Short mmCIF file of C-alpha atoms in Angstrom, two decimals:
data_model
loop_
_atom_site.label_atom_id
_atom_site.label_comp_id
_atom_site.label_asym_id
_atom_site.label_seq_id
_atom_site.Cartn_x
_atom_site.Cartn_y
_atom_site.Cartn_z
CA MET A 1498 -58.72 -189.06 173.62
CA SER A 1499 -60.40 -185.90 174.41
CA GLU A 1500 -63.85 -184.95 173.39
CA GLN A 1501 -62.56 -182.28 171.02
CA GLU A 1502 -60.46 -184.69 169.09
CA MET A 1503 -63.41 -187.02 168.71
CA LYS A 1504 -65.55 -184.26 167.18
CA LEU A 1505 -62.77 -183.42 164.76
CA GLU A 1506 -62.50 -187.00 163.57
CA ILE A 1507 -66.26 -187.26 163.11
CA SER A 1508 -66.28 -184.06 161.05
CA VAL A 1509 -63.46 -185.32 158.82
CA GLY A 1510 -65.26 -188.63 158.30
CA LYS A 1511 -68.47 -186.90 157.24
CA ARG A 1512 -66.55 -184.75 154.80
CA ILE A 1513 -64.84 -187.77 153.24
CA LEU A 1514 -68.16 -189.62 153.04
CA GLY A 1515 -69.76 -186.63 151.27
CA TRP A 1516 -67.12 -186.81 148.57
CA VAL A 1517 -66.99 -190.57 148.20
CA THR A 1518 -70.74 -191.30 148.09
CA PRO A 1519 -71.50 -189.49 144.77
CA VAL A 1520 -68.47 -191.09 143.17
CA VAL A 1521 -69.67 -194.52 144.24
CA ILE A 1522 -73.19 -193.86 142.95
CA LEU A 1523 -71.87 -192.59 139.59
CA GLY A 1524 -69.63 -195.61 139.26
CA ALA A 1525 -72.49 -197.96 140.04
CA ALA A 1526 -74.64 -196.26 137.40
CA ILE A 1527 -71.91 -196.55 134.78
CA ALA A 1528 -71.41 -200.18 135.63
CA GLY A 1529 -75.14 -200.84 135.35
CA PHE A 1530 -75.35 -199.08 131.96
CA LEU A 1531 -72.40 -201.05 130.66
CA SER A 1532 -73.89 -204.26 131.93
CA MET A 1533 -77.10 -203.60 129.94
CA GLY A 1534 -75.21 -203.37 126.64
CA SER A 1535 -75.73 -200.93 123.66
CA THR A 1536 -78.70 -201.16 121.14
CA PRO A 1537 -77.89 -201.07 117.41
CA PRO A 1538 -79.06 -197.94 115.41
CA PRO A 1539 -82.38 -198.25 113.50
CA VAL A 1540 -82.21 -199.30 109.88
CA ARG A 1541 -82.91 -196.41 107.53
CA ARG A 1542 -85.60 -197.00 104.89
CA GLU A 1543 -85.65 -195.32 101.53
CA ALA A 1544 -88.60 -192.92 101.00
CA GLU A 1545 -91.36 -194.46 98.93
CA ALA A 1546 -92.22 -192.77 95.64
CA PRO A 1547 -95.42 -190.68 95.94
CA ALA A 1548 -98.51 -192.51 94.69
CA ALA A 1549 -100.42 -191.12 91.70
CA ALA A 1550 -103.63 -189.34 92.73
CA PRO A 1551 -106.72 -190.97 91.19
CA VAL A 1552 -108.86 -188.64 89.05
CA ARG A 1553 -111.89 -188.96 86.81
CA THR A 1554 -111.60 -187.49 83.32
CA VAL A 1555 -113.61 -186.95 80.14
CA ALA A 1556 -112.45 -186.30 76.60
CA VAL A 1557 -112.27 -182.80 75.09
CA ARG A 1558 -114.77 -182.70 72.21
CA LEU A 1559 -114.21 -181.09 68.80
CA GLU A 1560 -117.05 -178.75 67.80
CA THR A 1561 -117.96 -178.93 64.12
CA GLY A 1562 -121.49 -177.52 63.91
CA GLY A 1563 -120.79 -173.86 64.68
CA ILE A 1564 -121.66 -172.00 67.84
CA ASP A 1565 -124.65 -170.04 69.07
CA VAL A 1566 -124.21 -166.51 70.35
CA GLU A 1567 -126.84 -166.12 73.07
CA ALA A 1568 -128.37 -162.91 74.38
CA ASP A 1569 -131.58 -161.68 75.96
CA GLY A 1570 -134.05 -159.60 73.99
CA VAL A 1571 -137.52 -158.10 73.91
CA VAL A 1572 -140.06 -158.27 71.08
CA VAL A 1573 -140.87 -154.92 69.45
CA PRO A 1574 -143.21 -154.18 66.53
CA LEU A 1575 -141.74 -153.96 63.07
CA ARG A 1576 -143.53 -150.64 62.62
CA GLU A 1577 -146.43 -148.63 64.01
CA VAL A 1578 -148.61 -146.81 61.51
CA THR A 1579 -150.77 -143.84 62.50
CA LEU A 1580 -153.58 -143.31 60.00
CA ALA A 1581 -154.81 -139.73 59.70
CA ALA A 1582 -157.69 -138.13 57.82
CA GLU A 1583 -156.50 -137.07 54.35
CA VAL A 1584 -159.73 -135.12 53.75
CA GLY A 1585 -162.00 -133.25 56.09
CA GLY A 1586 -165.57 -134.10 56.95
CA ARG A 1587 -167.88 -135.92 59.33
CA VAL A 1588 -167.16 -139.54 60.23
CA THR A 1589 -170.28 -141.35 59.04
CA ARG A 1590 -169.05 -144.85 59.84
CA LYS A 1591 -166.62 -146.52 62.20
CA SER A 1592 -166.00 -150.25 61.82
CA ASP A 1593 -166.55 -152.58 64.76
CA ALA A 1594 -163.05 -153.94 64.12
CA CYS A 1595 -161.57 -150.50 64.75
CA LYS A 1596 -161.11 -150.92 68.48
CA ALA A 1597 -157.95 -151.21 70.54
CA GLY A 1598 -156.70 -154.79 70.65
CA GLN A 1599 -158.65 -155.96 67.60
CA TYR A 1600 -156.82 -157.76 64.79
CA VAL A 1601 -157.54 -156.44 61.30
CA LYS A 1602 -156.47 -157.69 57.89
CA ARG A 1603 -155.12 -155.67 55.02
CA GLY A 1604 -157.91 -153.74 53.24
CA THR A 1605 -160.37 -153.83 56.16
CA LEU A 1606 -162.56 -150.69 56.24
CA LEU A 1607 -161.92 -148.76 59.45
CA PHE A 1608 -163.56 -145.34 58.93
CA GLU A 1609 -165.72 -143.64 56.32
CA ILE A 1610 -166.01 -139.86 55.99
CA ASP A 1611 -169.12 -138.23 54.45
CA PRO A 1612 -168.41 -138.53 50.69
CA ARG A 1613 -171.22 -136.35 49.27
CA ASP A 1614 -169.20 -133.16 48.78
CA TYR A 1615 -166.48 -135.11 47.01
CA GLU A 1616 -168.99 -136.97 44.85
CA LEU A 1617 -170.40 -133.61 43.73
CA ASP A 1618 -166.90 -132.39 42.88
CA VAL A 1619 -166.32 -135.50 40.81
CA SER A 1620 -169.62 -135.03 38.98
CA ARG A 1621 -168.91 -131.33 38.27
CA LEU A 1622 -165.44 -132.00 36.96
CA GLU A 1623 -166.65 -134.85 34.79
CA ARG A 1624 -169.07 -132.41 33.14
CA GLU A 1625 -166.34 -129.81 32.73
CA LEU A 1626 -164.17 -132.42 31.10
CA THR A 1627 -167.00 -133.41 28.77
CA GLN A 1628 -167.59 -129.76 27.91
CA ALA A 1629 -163.92 -129.30 27.08
CA GLU A 1630 -164.00 -132.35 24.84
CA LEU A 1631 -167.07 -131.02 23.00
CA THR A 1632 -165.42 -127.64 22.53
CA ILE A 1633 -162.39 -129.32 21.02
CA GLU A 1634 -164.65 -131.23 18.65
CA GLU A 1635 -166.30 -127.95 17.58
CA ILE A 1636 -162.91 -126.41 16.91
CA ASP A 1637 -161.91 -129.45 14.90
CA GLU A 1638 -165.06 -128.99 12.78
CA GLU A 1639 -164.26 -125.33 12.28
CA LEU A 1640 -160.71 -126.21 11.27
CA ALA A 1641 -162.01 -128.71 8.75
CA GLN A 1642 -164.41 -126.12 7.31
CA ASN A 1643 -161.61 -123.57 7.27
CA ALA A 1644 -159.43 -125.94 5.30
CA VAL A 1645 -162.14 -126.34 2.64
CA SER A 1646 -162.79 -122.59 2.48
CA THR A 1647 -159.06 -121.90 2.25
CA GLU A 1648 -158.72 -124.30 -0.67
CA LEU A 1649 -161.61 -122.58 -2.50
CA ALA A 1650 -160.17 -119.15 -1.75
CA GLN A 1651 -156.80 -120.20 -3.12
CA ARG A 1652 -158.46 -121.34 -6.34
CA GLN A 1653 -160.35 -118.04 -6.58
CA VAL A 1654 -157.08 -116.14 -6.10
CA ALA A 1655 -155.52 -118.16 -8.89
CA LEU A 1656 -158.48 -117.47 -11.22
CA ALA A 1657 -158.48 -113.78 -10.36
CA GLY A 1658 -154.75 -113.58 -11.08
CA ARG A 1659 -155.12 -115.17 -14.46
CA GLU A 1660 -158.04 -112.83 -15.22
CA VAL A 1661 -155.93 -109.81 -14.37
CA ASN A 1662 -153.14 -111.05 -16.62
CA ARG A 1663 -155.48 -111.46 -19.58
CA LEU A 1664 -156.99 -108.03 -19.05
CA ASP A 1665 -153.51 -106.56 -18.89
CA LEU A 1666 -152.90 -107.80 -22.43
CA LEU A 1667 -156.28 -106.56 -23.63
CA LYS A 1668 -155.71 -103.17 -22.05
CA ALA A 1669 -152.38 -102.87 -23.82
CA SER A 1670 -154.20 -103.55 -27.13
CA LYS A 1671 -156.86 -100.91 -26.27
CA ILE A 1672 -159.55 -103.57 -26.38
CA ILE A 1673 -160.98 -102.93 -22.86
CA THR A 1674 -161.42 -99.82 -20.90
CA GLU A 1675 -159.45 -98.79 -17.82
CA SER A 1676 -162.45 -99.32 -15.55
CA GLU A 1677 -162.83 -102.94 -16.58
CA HIS A 1678 -159.16 -103.52 -15.88
CA GLU A 1679 -159.45 -101.97 -12.40
CA ARG A 1680 -162.55 -104.04 -11.67
CA SER A 1681 -160.56 -107.23 -12.30
CA GLN A 1682 -157.79 -106.03 -9.99
CA ARG A 1683 -160.36 -105.22 -7.30
CA ASP A 1684 -161.79 -108.73 -7.58
CA GLU A 1685 -158.29 -110.18 -7.19
CA LEU A 1686 -157.69 -108.15 -4.03
CA THR A 1687 -161.05 -109.25 -2.63
CA VAL A 1688 -160.38 -112.96 -3.03
CA THR A 1689 -156.81 -112.49 -1.72
CA ASN A 1690 -158.17 -110.76 1.36
CA THR A 1691 -160.65 -113.58 1.85
CA LEU A 1692 -157.80 -116.12 1.70
CA THR A 1693 -155.80 -114.10 4.22
CA ILE A 1694 -158.78 -113.98 6.59
CA LEU A 1695 -159.25 -117.73 6.31
CA GLN A 1696 -155.58 -118.37 7.05
CA GLY A 1697 -155.77 -116.08 10.08
CA GLN A 1698 -158.86 -117.91 11.30
CA LYS A 1699 -156.95 -121.20 11.00
CA ARG A 1700 -154.18 -119.91 13.25
CA VAL A 1701 -156.69 -118.61 15.78
CA LEU A 1702 -158.57 -121.90 15.75
CA ALA A 1703 -155.31 -123.81 16.30
CA LYS A 1704 -154.50 -121.66 19.34
CA ARG A 1705 -158.04 -122.07 20.65
CA ARG A 1706 -157.69 -125.80 20.23
CA ASN A 1707 -154.40 -125.79 22.18
CA ARG A 1708 -156.02 -123.73 24.92
CA MET A 1709 -158.95 -126.15 25.12
CA LEU A 1710 -156.54 -129.09 25.21
CA GLU A 1711 -154.88 -127.50 28.23
CA ALA A 1712 -158.30 -126.90 29.75
CA GLN A 1713 -159.16 -130.53 29.11
CA ALA A 1714 -155.90 -131.67 30.76
CA LEU A 1715 -156.55 -129.38 33.72
CA ALA A 1716 -160.09 -130.70 34.08
CA SER A 1717 -158.77 -134.26 33.88
CA THR A 1718 -156.17 -133.54 36.58
CA MET A 1719 -158.76 -131.91 38.82
CA LEU A 1720 -161.06 -134.87 38.22
CA ASP A 1721 -158.30 -137.27 39.24
CA ARG A 1722 -157.72 -135.19 42.36
CA ALA A 1723 -161.43 -135.20 43.15
CA LYS A 1724 -161.61 -138.97 42.66
CA LEU A 1725 -158.55 -139.35 44.91
CA ASP A 1726 -160.20 -137.24 47.59
CA LEU A 1727 -163.35 -139.31 47.20
CA SER A 1728 -161.36 -142.52 47.68
CA ARG A 1729 -159.72 -141.01 50.76
CA THR A 1730 -163.09 -140.82 52.47
CA ARG A 1731 -162.65 -144.58 53.07
CA ILE A 1732 -159.81 -145.34 55.49
CA VAL A 1733 -158.68 -148.97 55.25
CA ALA A 1734 -155.96 -150.99 57.00
CA PRO A 1735 -152.71 -150.78 54.96
CA ALA A 1736 -151.45 -154.14 56.31
CA ASP A 1737 -152.34 -156.96 58.67
CA GLY A 1738 -152.04 -155.69 62.20
CA VAL A 1739 -153.48 -154.97 65.61
CA VAL A 1740 -155.29 -151.76 66.52
CA VAL A 1741 -153.19 -150.07 69.20
CA ASP A 1742 -155.23 -146.90 69.69
CA ASP A 1743 -158.46 -145.58 68.15
CA LYS A 1744 -158.75 -141.83 68.63
CA VAL A 1745 -162.02 -140.83 66.90
CA GLU A 1746 -165.63 -141.94 67.32
CA GLN A 1747 -168.45 -142.04 64.80
CA ASP A 1748 -170.19 -138.72 63.94
CA SER A 1749 -167.09 -136.74 64.92
CA PHE A 1750 -165.88 -134.02 62.56
CA VAL A 1751 -162.28 -134.38 61.51
CA ALA A 1752 -160.03 -131.99 59.63
CA LYS A 1753 -157.34 -132.95 57.18
CA GLY A 1754 -154.41 -134.43 59.11
CA THR A 1755 -156.39 -135.44 62.21
CA PRO A 1756 -155.00 -138.76 63.63
CA LEU A 1757 -157.65 -141.47 63.55
CA VAL A 1758 -156.10 -144.80 64.56
CA THR A 1759 -152.72 -146.39 65.27
CA LEU A 1760 -151.96 -149.87 63.91
CA GLU A 1761 -149.14 -152.25 64.78
CA ASP A 1762 -147.89 -154.14 61.74
CA THR A 1763 -147.90 -157.88 62.55
CA SER A 1764 -146.79 -159.15 59.14
CA ALA A 1765 -143.33 -159.38 60.70
CA ALA A 1766 -141.74 -158.69 64.08
CA GLU A 1767 -138.38 -157.62 65.43
CA VAL A 1768 -136.47 -158.53 68.57
CA LYS A 1769 -134.38 -155.84 70.20
CA THR A 1770 -131.17 -157.22 71.70
CA SER A 1771 -127.62 -156.16 72.56
CA LEU A 1772 -124.43 -158.07 71.78
CA GLN A 1773 -120.94 -157.85 73.23
CA MET A 1774 -118.21 -156.74 70.87
CA ASP A 1775 -116.44 -160.12 71.02
CA GLU A 1776 -119.73 -161.71 69.96
CA ILE A 1777 -120.05 -159.22 67.11
CA ALA A 1778 -116.48 -160.07 66.12
CA ARG A 1779 -117.44 -163.75 65.87
CA ILE A 1780 -120.42 -162.85 63.69
CA TRP A 1781 -118.20 -160.74 61.43
CA GLY A 1782 -115.71 -163.60 61.28
CA GLY A 1783 -118.45 -166.09 60.39
CA ARG A 1784 -119.04 -164.53 56.95
CA ARG A 1785 -117.96 -167.13 54.43
CA PRO A 1786 -117.95 -165.37 51.02
CA VAL A 1787 -115.16 -162.81 50.73
CA GLY A 1788 -117.13 -160.81 48.16
CA GLU A 1789 -120.10 -160.53 50.50
CA ALA A 1790 -117.95 -159.09 53.27
CA ALA A 1791 -116.42 -156.58 50.85
CA SER A 1792 -119.79 -155.44 49.51
CA GLN A 1793 -121.19 -154.60 52.94
CA GLY A 1794 -120.90 -151.15 54.44
CA ALA A 1795 -118.87 -150.20 57.46
CA HIS A 1796 -121.95 -150.16 59.68
CA ASP A 1797 -123.70 -153.23 58.22
CA VAL A 1798 -124.22 -156.39 60.23
CA PRO A 1799 -124.12 -159.53 58.05
CA ASP A 1800 -127.44 -161.33 57.69
CA THR A 1801 -126.99 -164.26 60.08
CA PRO A 1802 -129.58 -166.95 60.93
CA ALA A 1803 -130.97 -166.70 64.43
CA SER A 1804 -133.54 -168.39 66.65
CA VAL A 1805 -135.88 -166.64 69.07
CA VAL A 1806 -136.77 -168.72 72.14
CA PHE A 1807 -139.61 -168.02 74.56
CA ARG A 1808 -140.07 -169.99 77.78
CA LEU A 1809 -143.54 -170.41 79.25
CA GLY A 1810 -143.45 -172.54 82.37
CA ASN A 1811 -141.69 -175.77 81.44
CA ARG A 1812 -142.39 -175.29 77.74
CA VAL A 1813 -139.98 -173.90 75.18
CA TYR A 1814 -141.20 -172.24 71.96
CA GLN A 1815 -139.05 -171.16 69.06
CA TRP A 1816 -139.25 -168.88 66.00
CA GLU A 1817 -136.80 -168.59 63.11
CA GLY A 1818 -135.35 -165.19 62.31
CA MET A 1819 -132.39 -163.29 60.92
CA LEU A 1820 -129.94 -160.86 62.51
CA SER A 1821 -130.66 -158.01 60.13
CA ARG A 1822 -129.15 -154.75 61.32
CA GLN A 1823 -127.64 -152.75 64.12
CA GLU A 1824 -129.72 -150.13 65.87
CA GLY A 1825 -128.48 -146.62 66.35
CA ARG A 1826 -125.06 -145.24 65.58
CA GLY A 1827 -122.77 -147.37 67.72
CA ILE A 1828 -121.96 -148.85 71.12
CA GLU A 1829 -123.93 -147.87 74.20
CA GLU A 1830 -121.73 -146.04 76.68
CA LYS A 1831 -123.18 -147.62 79.83
CA THR A 1832 -123.37 -151.28 78.81
CA ARG A 1833 -120.58 -151.28 76.18
CA THR A 1834 -122.77 -153.39 73.91
CA LEU A 1835 -123.99 -152.94 70.34
CA PRO A 1836 -127.81 -152.75 69.99
CA CYS A 1837 -129.04 -155.00 67.18
CA ARG A 1838 -132.35 -156.11 65.67
CA VAL A 1839 -133.41 -159.66 64.78
CA LEU A 1840 -136.11 -159.82 62.09
CA VAL A 1841 -138.74 -162.56 62.43
CA PRO A 1842 -140.54 -162.67 59.05
CA ASP A 1843 -143.26 -165.06 60.26
CA PRO A 1844 -144.35 -164.21 63.83
CA ALA A 1845 -147.00 -166.95 63.66
CA GLY A 1846 -144.48 -169.66 62.71
CA VAL A 1847 -144.03 -170.96 66.26
CA LYS A 1848 -142.57 -174.38 67.05
CA ALA A 1849 -142.77 -176.20 70.38
CA ILE A 1850 -139.44 -177.76 71.44
CA ASP A 1851 -139.37 -180.91 73.58
CA ARG A 1852 -136.83 -181.72 76.29
CA TYR A 1853 -134.48 -183.27 73.73
CA GLY A 1854 -134.36 -180.14 71.57
CA ALA A 1855 -136.54 -181.51 68.75
CA ALA A 1856 -139.61 -179.77 67.33
CA MET A 1857 -142.93 -181.25 68.41
CA THR A 1858 -145.41 -182.33 65.75
CA ASN A 1859 -148.42 -180.60 67.34
CA LEU A 1860 -148.50 -177.40 69.33
CA PRO A 1861 -149.76 -177.68 72.92
CA PRO A 1862 -153.10 -175.96 73.57
CA GLU A 1863 -151.44 -173.34 75.77
CA ALA A 1864 -148.82 -172.40 73.15
CA PRO A 1865 -148.68 -168.75 72.02
CA ARG A 1866 -149.96 -168.36 68.49
CA SER A 1867 -147.63 -165.50 67.62
CA LEU A 1868 -144.83 -163.34 68.92
CA LEU A 1869 -146.35 -160.61 71.04
CA ARG A 1870 -145.05 -157.18 71.71
CA GLY A 1871 -143.10 -156.99 74.97
CA MET A 1872 -142.20 -160.70 75.24
CA PHE A 1873 -138.86 -161.30 76.97
CA VAL A 1874 -137.06 -163.87 74.83
CA GLU A 1875 -133.68 -165.48 74.26
CA VAL A 1876 -131.84 -164.82 71.01
CA ARG A 1877 -129.49 -167.45 69.60
CA VAL A 1878 -127.43 -166.27 66.63
CA HIS A 1879 -126.00 -169.22 64.68
CA VAL A 1880 -122.38 -168.51 63.69
CA ASP A 1881 -120.31 -170.79 61.46
CA ASN A 1882 -116.88 -171.87 62.67
CA THR A 1883 -113.93 -170.22 60.97
CA THR A 1884 -111.41 -171.74 63.43
CA ASP A 1885 -111.19 -175.07 65.26
CA LEU A 1886 -113.24 -175.10 68.45
CA VAL A 1887 -113.37 -177.58 71.33
CA SER A 1888 -115.72 -177.92 74.29
CA ILE A 1889 -115.64 -179.42 77.77
CA PRO A 1890 -118.35 -180.03 80.40
CA ALA A 1891 -119.07 -177.00 82.55
CA GLU A 1892 -118.03 -178.85 85.72
CA ALA A 1893 -114.53 -179.32 84.27
CA GLN A 1894 -113.80 -175.61 84.66
CA ARG A 1895 -112.78 -174.70 88.20
CA PRO A 1896 -114.17 -171.64 90.00
CA SER A 1897 -110.83 -169.92 89.39
CA GLY A 1898 -111.19 -170.50 85.65
CA GLU A 1899 -108.54 -173.23 85.57
CA VAL A 1900 -108.84 -176.40 83.51
CA TRP A 1901 -106.90 -179.50 84.60
CA LEU A 1902 -105.64 -181.83 81.89
CA VAL A 1903 -104.01 -185.25 82.17
CA ARG A 1904 -101.06 -185.61 79.80
CA ASP A 1905 -98.58 -188.48 80.07
CA GLY A 1906 -99.80 -189.30 83.56
CA ARG A 1907 -99.16 -185.82 84.91
CA LEU A 1908 -101.38 -182.87 85.67
CA ALA A 1909 -101.29 -179.90 83.28
CA ILE A 1910 -103.01 -176.75 84.52
CA HIS A 1911 -104.38 -174.26 81.96
CA LYS A 1912 -106.44 -171.11 82.35
CA PRO A 1913 -108.00 -170.57 78.88
CA HIS A 1914 -110.43 -167.84 77.85
CA ALA A 1915 -113.93 -169.26 77.27
CA MET A 1916 -115.72 -168.24 74.08
CA GLN A 1917 -119.18 -169.43 75.06
CA MET A 1918 -121.09 -171.43 77.65
CA SER A 1919 -124.24 -173.14 76.43
CA GLY A 1920 -126.09 -176.36 77.12
CA GLY A 1921 -123.84 -177.28 80.05
CA ARG A 1922 -120.66 -177.07 77.94
CA ILE A 1923 -117.95 -174.44 77.59
CA VAL A 1924 -116.45 -173.71 74.17
CA TYR A 1925 -112.80 -172.69 73.60
CA ASP A 1926 -110.68 -171.76 70.62
CA VAL A 1927 -108.01 -174.38 69.94
CA ALA A 1928 -105.47 -171.79 68.78
CA THR A 1929 -105.55 -169.74 71.99
CA SER A 1930 -106.71 -172.12 74.73
CA GLY A 1931 -104.08 -174.85 74.53
CA LEU A 1932 -106.81 -177.51 74.56
CA LEU A 1933 -106.71 -180.16 71.87
CA PRO A 1934 -109.39 -182.58 70.69
CA ASN A 1935 -109.38 -185.85 72.66
CA ASP A 1936 -107.38 -184.34 75.53
CA ARG A 1937 -108.44 -185.75 78.91
CA VAL A 1938 -109.85 -183.09 81.22
CA VAL A 1939 -110.29 -183.70 84.98
CA VAL A 1940 -113.87 -183.46 86.22
CA SER A 1941 -113.34 -184.85 89.75
CA GLN A 1942 -112.01 -183.02 92.79
CA LEU A 1943 -108.29 -183.04 93.53
CA SER A 1944 -106.58 -182.01 96.76
CA ASN A 1945 -103.68 -179.57 96.49
CA PRO A 1946 -103.27 -179.70 92.70
CA ARG A 1947 -99.83 -178.84 91.33
CA GLU A 1948 -98.44 -178.53 87.86
CA GLY A 1949 -96.78 -181.79 86.87
CA MET A 1950 -98.07 -183.89 89.79
CA LEU A 1951 -98.69 -187.58 89.14
CA VAL A 1952 -102.29 -188.49 88.50
CA ALA A 1953 -103.99 -191.68 87.41
CA ASP A 1954 -107.09 -191.74 85.28
CA SER A 1955 -109.72 -193.95 86.87
CA GLU A 1956 -110.90 -195.03 83.45
CA ASP A 1957 -107.37 -196.22 82.60
CA ARG A 1958 -107.33 -198.27 85.80
CA VAL A 1959 -110.66 -199.82 84.95
CA ARG A 1960 -109.42 -200.68 81.47
CA GLU A 1961 -106.20 -202.20 82.86
CA SER A 1962 -108.11 -204.28 85.41
CA LEU A 1963 -110.41 -205.53 82.68
CA LYS A 1964 -107.41 -206.46 80.54
CA THR A 1965 -105.82 -208.28 83.48
CA ALA A 1966 -109.02 -210.18 84.19
CA ASP A 1967 -109.31 -211.14 80.53
CA ALA A 1968 -105.69 -212.32 80.52
CA LYS A 1969 -106.28 -214.51 83.58
CA ASP A 1970 -109.40 -216.00 82.08
CA THR A 1971 -107.57 -216.80 78.86
CA PRO A 1972 -106.04 -220.37 79.12
#
């Protein structure tokens, strides 16, 4: 065999080996796999029902005592009175109490103006009045004398008339002369003239008397005016109050109308506050009597009890008042609130409130004795319930405004509109919120809350475990 043939055979052998070797390896692998056997498929398990998420709940509480509408306010004086001089003159006296910041009581003398000119006017007019009275008495005497003289003159006229009649008969009989007859007629005319004069004097005296009566009335009026001016020389406090500003010193000359002092009336005080329109709507809705609501005007705010609270450090002080009126003509454009006034009839009627909300028997030494102008206070207007209200703890409302309820073991998500938040509780209207008394509201945290998800009240679990333990202990 030649060398070329040998190379050809070797090449053919390598080619056959290259094809056979992979087939052998693949067959060996298949045989090994088959020799190992096949594993059975895993058993499928049914998905377990999701477990109920544990939550902690509290009951929704029914509110029966009304609600408090809360707002901030500032104390303002009920009124400021500026006293001015009603007569002119020199200030002869200024009271020591008439200084800024001093408290004065009603009727306290503040200033006195020189009264001598006014005393002289009173004395002069008293004499003029006395003179008019004496003149009237004189006229009355003259009228009385005139009445007597008139009566006598009338009798003389009657006698003279009868005399003339007799002489007329005698003259007709030629018994008397013509001169005697004329003499009797002349006498009749004389007494008639006298009567006429007396009657005229009576009319004149009556008119003089009327004129003197008017003079007497005028003198009396001027005397009253002089006495009034004399009384105005003493300027007194018209009410209990505090002197805000004294403008005049002693020995100064003042004219009529010159301002002397400004007083702040402390017999009562007012608190200036502003309320939202929904709060005003609650106050309007809290009016019980239908007739009272109908009798009020369109711009009247119903008289509603209110409390004024002032905080000083850790202490709380309270006054009782009344929401009395609205201030101004309507709603402020910038704040969209209605300015109102709360009247405090007794600014000195302060009560100290302890941590439990009860009034203390004795006031602390550092307690304010009265409401003071400029105090920043809290106003709580007490409104009666006209609809059913419920409340929940403040922590039960989520930051998004949602409230989670547990009903029939499932989560119910609500987003109600809160009416008020006070004392750590939030108040809702039953009709619009969807919350019912004795509903269970979630106060614990819950991961990924969903409407209708299963939840378990921890209190229910505790009650069930207690029942189970009691059942086991029972023989």
